[in-house]
Each structure stands twice: as C-alpha cells, then as structure tokens.
C-alpha cells in the first residue's frame, strides 16, 4: 500500500504543448466553471507555467496547492477560492512601450532591463544587455537588483513581467516599468548565445 495519497481533481485541463500565456488563459476560463473549493489539475509542458500559476494564484486569491512533475509534464493543482477570498486581478499600472524603451537605449540612459522569461527563451533571443532572472527565481534573487535603479521588466507577452513588476513594487522597488507587449513584438536589436 503506497503511503502517497492520490490527488483527486474535480477538473483536468490539458495545456500540454502550449506556450505562455495560453496555460494561464485556459486556466482562468476553466476556473470560472468550478465551484468554490473545487480543485483543478492543469497539465502543462511549458516550464514557465509553474511561476505563471503561482503568480496568478497569488494575484487573484485562488489557492496554488502544488505541482507534480511527471517526465515532461507539470501537473499544477489549484483550488478555487470562495468569492470573498478572491480579489480582482490587478495589472501593473506603470508600463513602457517598445518605442519608448528603444529611445532610452539609443540615448544610452542608465537603466536595467530585466528579462523574466525562462533561461532557454532568453538564450535564443533577448534585448542586448538584458539581465536574466526567471520569474520563479525573482523573489530569492532580489539582492542582484538595486531598488533605486530604473528597471524595465520584459517577458514574452507582458503577463509574467506584469507579475514581476508587482512583486518588485511590493518589495520597495520604486522605478519599475512593464515593457509591453514583451519580446513577442520587439523589433529593436536582439542578441543570442549563438
């Protein structure tokens, strides 16, 4: 008899093969159909989905229970909170467009570009000079950043970077901006590890 209890989920959502932000988009939609207290199992292969799920749950008040890795698949478990525990999902109010960021880079302004995507995404395509700290590691690595610096946070579409900005603002970083719409629309210079 195995001592490990099987985790029973009320709903299973297949997000295998989908890249950020799709697992979160689908999870939000599926969560609306659950009753408070019910548990959803989200199956994803995108490594970035772990930090996404944790950040989204923290942002909305739903409960992130944990993740089990089975080979390539990450099984995330989330519990739907009751309406009085749920908070309106907030988006980070301070943003900067690609054009504005490019102008600052061209003017050699002192700024930090923080890339919160997964290391593989960063390796293949990044803004020159961007610093890589994946969203899931940001809290432990805050000391690598200066709270007084102007920090521009980038991910693929703007959702992970929005969560990162919120985390930084809560930790006393005052000059933080979310780069929208993220690397998916970046037309400026890029570099890679090749």
XYZ file of N, CA and C in Angstrom, residues 88-183:
288
model
N -9.791 41.030 -7.235
C -9.769 41.426 -8.645
C -8.324 41.351 -9.116
N -8.101 40.673 -10.217
C -6.735 40.544 -10.718
C -6.231 41.917 -11.132
N -5.086 42.281 -10.594
C -4.605 43.628 -10.896
C -3.540 43.581 -11.977
N -3.539 44.586 -12.817
C -2.471 44.687 -13.803
C -1.583 45.830 -13.364
N -0.298 45.688 -13.609
C 0.654 46.684 -13.137
C 0.459 47.977 -13.925
N 0.242 49.111 -13.209
C -0.151 50.343 -13.920
C 0.962 51.053 -14.694
N 2.223 50.812 -14.310
C 3.310 51.563 -14.950
C 3.917 50.746 -16.085
N 3.722 51.216 -17.306
C 4.197 50.460 -18.464
C 5.038 51.360 -19.367
N 5.781 50.718 -20.246
C 6.578 51.458 -21.226
C 6.467 50.731 -22.561
N 6.358 51.482 -23.633
C 6.224 50.852 -24.951
C 7.609 50.513 -25.499
N 7.627 49.670 -26.533
C 8.895 49.322 -27.191
C 9.611 50.576 -27.682
N 8.828 51.499 -28.272
C 9.429 52.708 -28.841
C 10.111 53.541 -27.761
N 9.415 53.687 -26.614
C 9.984 54.482 -25.514
C 11.262 53.823 -24.971
N 11.215 52.490 -24.845
C 12.386 51.780 -24.332
C 13.549 51.902 -25.317
N 13.251 51.740 -26.610
C 14.302 51.844 -27.638
C 14.946 53.229 -27.607
N 14.142 54.267 -27.391
C 14.667 55.643 -27.334
C 15.620 55.801 -26.152
N 15.277 55.184 -25.018
C 16.143 55.255 -23.833
C 17.459 54.519 -24.089
N 17.372 53.348 -24.763
C 18.581 52.570 -25.078
C 19.473 53.387 -26.027
N 18.840 53.986 -27.060
C 19.595 54.776 -28.037
C 20.274 55.973 -27.380
N 19.628 56.517 -26.344
C 20.189 57.696 -25.663
C 21.197 57.292 -24.580
N 21.511 55.969 -24.518
C 22.441 55.442 -23.500
C 22.051 55.817 -22.072
N 20.743 55.850 -21.799
C 20.299 56.159 -20.434
C 20.668 55.006 -19.506
N 20.870 55.349 -18.229
C 21.189 54.331 -17.223
C 19.906 53.581 -16.887
N 19.793 52.360 -17.313
C 18.610 51.601 -16.939
C 18.934 50.112 -16.922
N 18.120 49.373 -16.196
C 18.286 47.922 -16.120
C 17.125 47.293 -16.869
N 17.437 46.394 -17.809
C 16.379 45.629 -18.467
C 16.413 44.238 -17.850
N 15.302 43.872 -17.212
C 15.215 42.590 -16.521
C 14.326 41.653 -17.334
N 14.887 40.538 -17.779
C 14.159 39.557 -18.587
C 13.734 38.415 -17.669
N 12.409 38.249 -17.468
C 11.932 37.239 -16.509
C 11.435 35.962 -17.195
N 11.807 35.783 -18.475
C 11.427 34.542 -19.160
C 12.336 33.392 -18.700
N 12.035 32.216 -19.170
C 12.854 31.049 -18.828
C 14.224 31.175 -19.512
N 15.279 30.551 -18.929
C 16.630 30.686 -19.494
C 16.722 30.337 -20.982
N 15.969 29.340 -21.433
C 16.051 28.949 -22.850
C 15.505 30.056 -23.749
N 14.403 30.681 -23.326
C 13.832 31.770 -24.122
C 14.844 32.917 -24.224
N 15.480 33.213 -23.093
C 16.461 34.295 -23.019
C 17.676 34.004 -23.897
N 18.123 32.742 -23.881
C 19.339 32.365 -24.619
C 19.199 32.598 -26.120
N 17.994 32.359 -26.649
C 17.825 32.422 -28.099
C 17.483 33.812 -28.626
N 16.994 34.685 -27.754
C 16.543 35.979 -28.257
C 16.309 36.930 -27.100
N 17.144 37.947 -26.985
C 16.976 38.897 -25.879
C 17.416 40.293 -26.309
N 16.992 41.276 -25.535
C 17.445 42.646 -25.775
C 18.900 42.714 -25.288
N 19.814 43.279 -26.089
C 21.222 43.315 -25.674
C 21.377 43.939 -24.277
N 22.154 43.245 -23.436
C 22.423 43.759 -22.094
C 21.363 43.420 -21.059
N 20.282 42.743 -21.481
C 19.215 42.406 -20.523
C 19.729 41.389 -19.505
N 19.258 41.532 -18.279
C 19.656 40.623 -17.200
C 18.588 39.537 -17.077
N 19.019 38.291 -16.972
C 18.069 37.177 -16.894
C 17.836 36.731 -15.448
N 16.597 36.904 -14.970
C 16.170 36.275 -13.704
C 14.752 35.753 -13.956
N 14.585 34.429 -14.156
C 13.241 33.894 -14.412
C 12.277 34.261 -13.275
N 11.004 34.487 -13.627
C 10.014 34.912 -12.640
C 10.007 34.035 -11.388
N 10.123 32.719 -11.580
C 10.076 31.803 -10.432
C 11.232 31.971 -9.453
N 12.333 32.615 -9.897
C 13.511 32.799 -9.016
C 13.631 34.221 -8.493
N 12.750 35.101 -8.957
C 12.924 36.527 -8.681
C 12.976 36.853 -7.192
N 12.053 36.243 -6.432
C 11.994 36.579 -5.009
C 13.307 36.257 -4.287
N 13.923 35.107 -4.640
C 15.185 34.719 -3.969
C 16.371 35.544 -4.468
N 16.251 36.158 -5.650
C 17.412 36.832 -6.240
C 17.291 38.360 -6.249
N 16.403 38.887 -5.409
C 16.183 40.339 -5.385
C 17.459 41.121 -5.116
N 18.376 40.518 -4.327
C 19.603 41.251 -3.961
C 20.504 41.531 -5.168
N 20.219 40.857 -6.303
C 21.010 41.124 -7.515
C 20.573 42.431 -8.189
N 19.480 43.004 -7.685
C 18.949 44.228 -8.288
C 19.039 45.379 -7.286
N 19.149 46.588 -7.801
C 19.212 47.767 -6.942
C 17.831 48.426 -6.907
N 17.236 48.574 -5.701
C 15.878 49.133 -5.599
C 15.777 50.567 -6.133
N 16.914 51.260 -6.251
C 16.871 52.644 -6.728
C 17.060 52.764 -8.237
N 17.387 51.641 -8.896
C 17.596 51.686 -10.346
C 16.263 51.779 -11.083
N 16.340 52.310 -12.289
C 15.182 52.280 -13.183
C 15.185 50.894 -13.815
N 14.157 50.096 -13.537
C 14.129 48.709 -14.013
C 12.964 48.518 -14.979
N 13.286 48.033 -16.177
C 12.258 47.752 -17.184
C 12.171 46.238 -17.331
N 10.983 45.686 -17.059
C 10.834 44.238 -16.993
C 10.164 43.719 -18.268
N 10.767 42.671 -18.839
C 10.248 42.130 -20.098
C 10.040 40.616 -19.997
N 8.961 40.115 -20.653
C 8.783 38.662 -20.816
C 8.370 38.458 -22.272
N 7.580 37.431 -22.568
C 7.217 37.209 -23.969
C 6.049 38.096 -24.388
N 5.028 38.202 -23.522
C 3.821 38.932 -23.916
C 3.445 40.061 -22.957
N 4.087 40.122 -21.789
C 3.734 41.170 -20.833
C 3.012 40.671 -19.596
N 2.612 39.378 -19.557
C 1.881 38.907 -18.371
C 2.823 38.521 -17.231
N 3.885 37.748 -17.529
C 4.840 37.390 -16.476
C 5.553 38.633 -15.961
N 5.884 39.553 -16.891
C 6.610 40.755 -16.474
C 5.715 41.634 -15.595
N 4.393 41.608 -15.862
C 3.468 42.360 -15.015
C 3.491 41.835 -13.590
N 3.518 40.500 -13.449
C 3.581 39.887 -12.111
C 4.907 40.229 -11.439
N 5.989 40.212 -12.234
C 7.316 40.530 -11.691
C 7.356 41.971 -11.196
N 6.759 42.888 -11.966
C 6.723 44.304 -11.570
C 5.995 44.470 -10.246
N 4.874 43.747 -10.112
C 4.104 43.850 -8.877
C 4.922 43.367 -7.684
N 5.614 42.257 -7.872
C 6.465 41.705 -6.812
C 7.554 42.714 -6.428
N 8.207 43.296 -7.432
C 9.273 44.263 -7.163
C 8.724 45.490 -6.433
N 7.557 45.970 -6.876
C 6.958 47.152 -6.240
C 6.637 46.861 -4.774
N 6.128 45.646 -4.503
C 5.818 45.263 -3.112
C 7.076 45.210 -2.264
N 8.233 44.927 -2.897
C 9.484 44.796 -2.150
C 10.254 46.128 -2.099
N 9.597 47.213 -2.481
C 10.224 48.525 -2.320
C 10.982 49.061 -3.525
N 10.842 48.402 -4.681
C 11.468 48.932 -5.898
C 10.516 49.988 -6.458
N 10.994 51.231 -6.569
C 10.057 52.310 -6.896
C 10.043 52.714 -8.361
N 11.090 52.351 -9.125
C 11.133 52.813 -10.522
C 11.036 51.629 -11.484
N 9.912 50.934 -11.418
C 9.745 49.709 -12.202
C 8.702 49.934 -13.299
N 8.997 49.462 -14.507
C 8.012 49.564 -15.591
C 7.915 48.233 -16.328
N 6.690 47.915 -16.753
C 6.438 46.697 -17.516
C 6.538 47.032 -19.005
N 7.392 46.324 -19.732
C 7.565 46.560 -21.166
C 6.448 45.832 -21.922
N 5.629 46.599 -22.631
C 4.517 45.988 -23.371
C 4.707 46.198 -24.865
N 4.428 45.213 -25.725
C 3.870 43.891 -25.414
C 4.897 42.777 -25.196
N 6.088 43.042 -24.735
C 7.048 41.958 -24.482
C 7.837 41.588 -25.730
N 8.638 40.524 -25.607
C 9.546 40.139 -26.693
C 8.811 39.674 -27.953
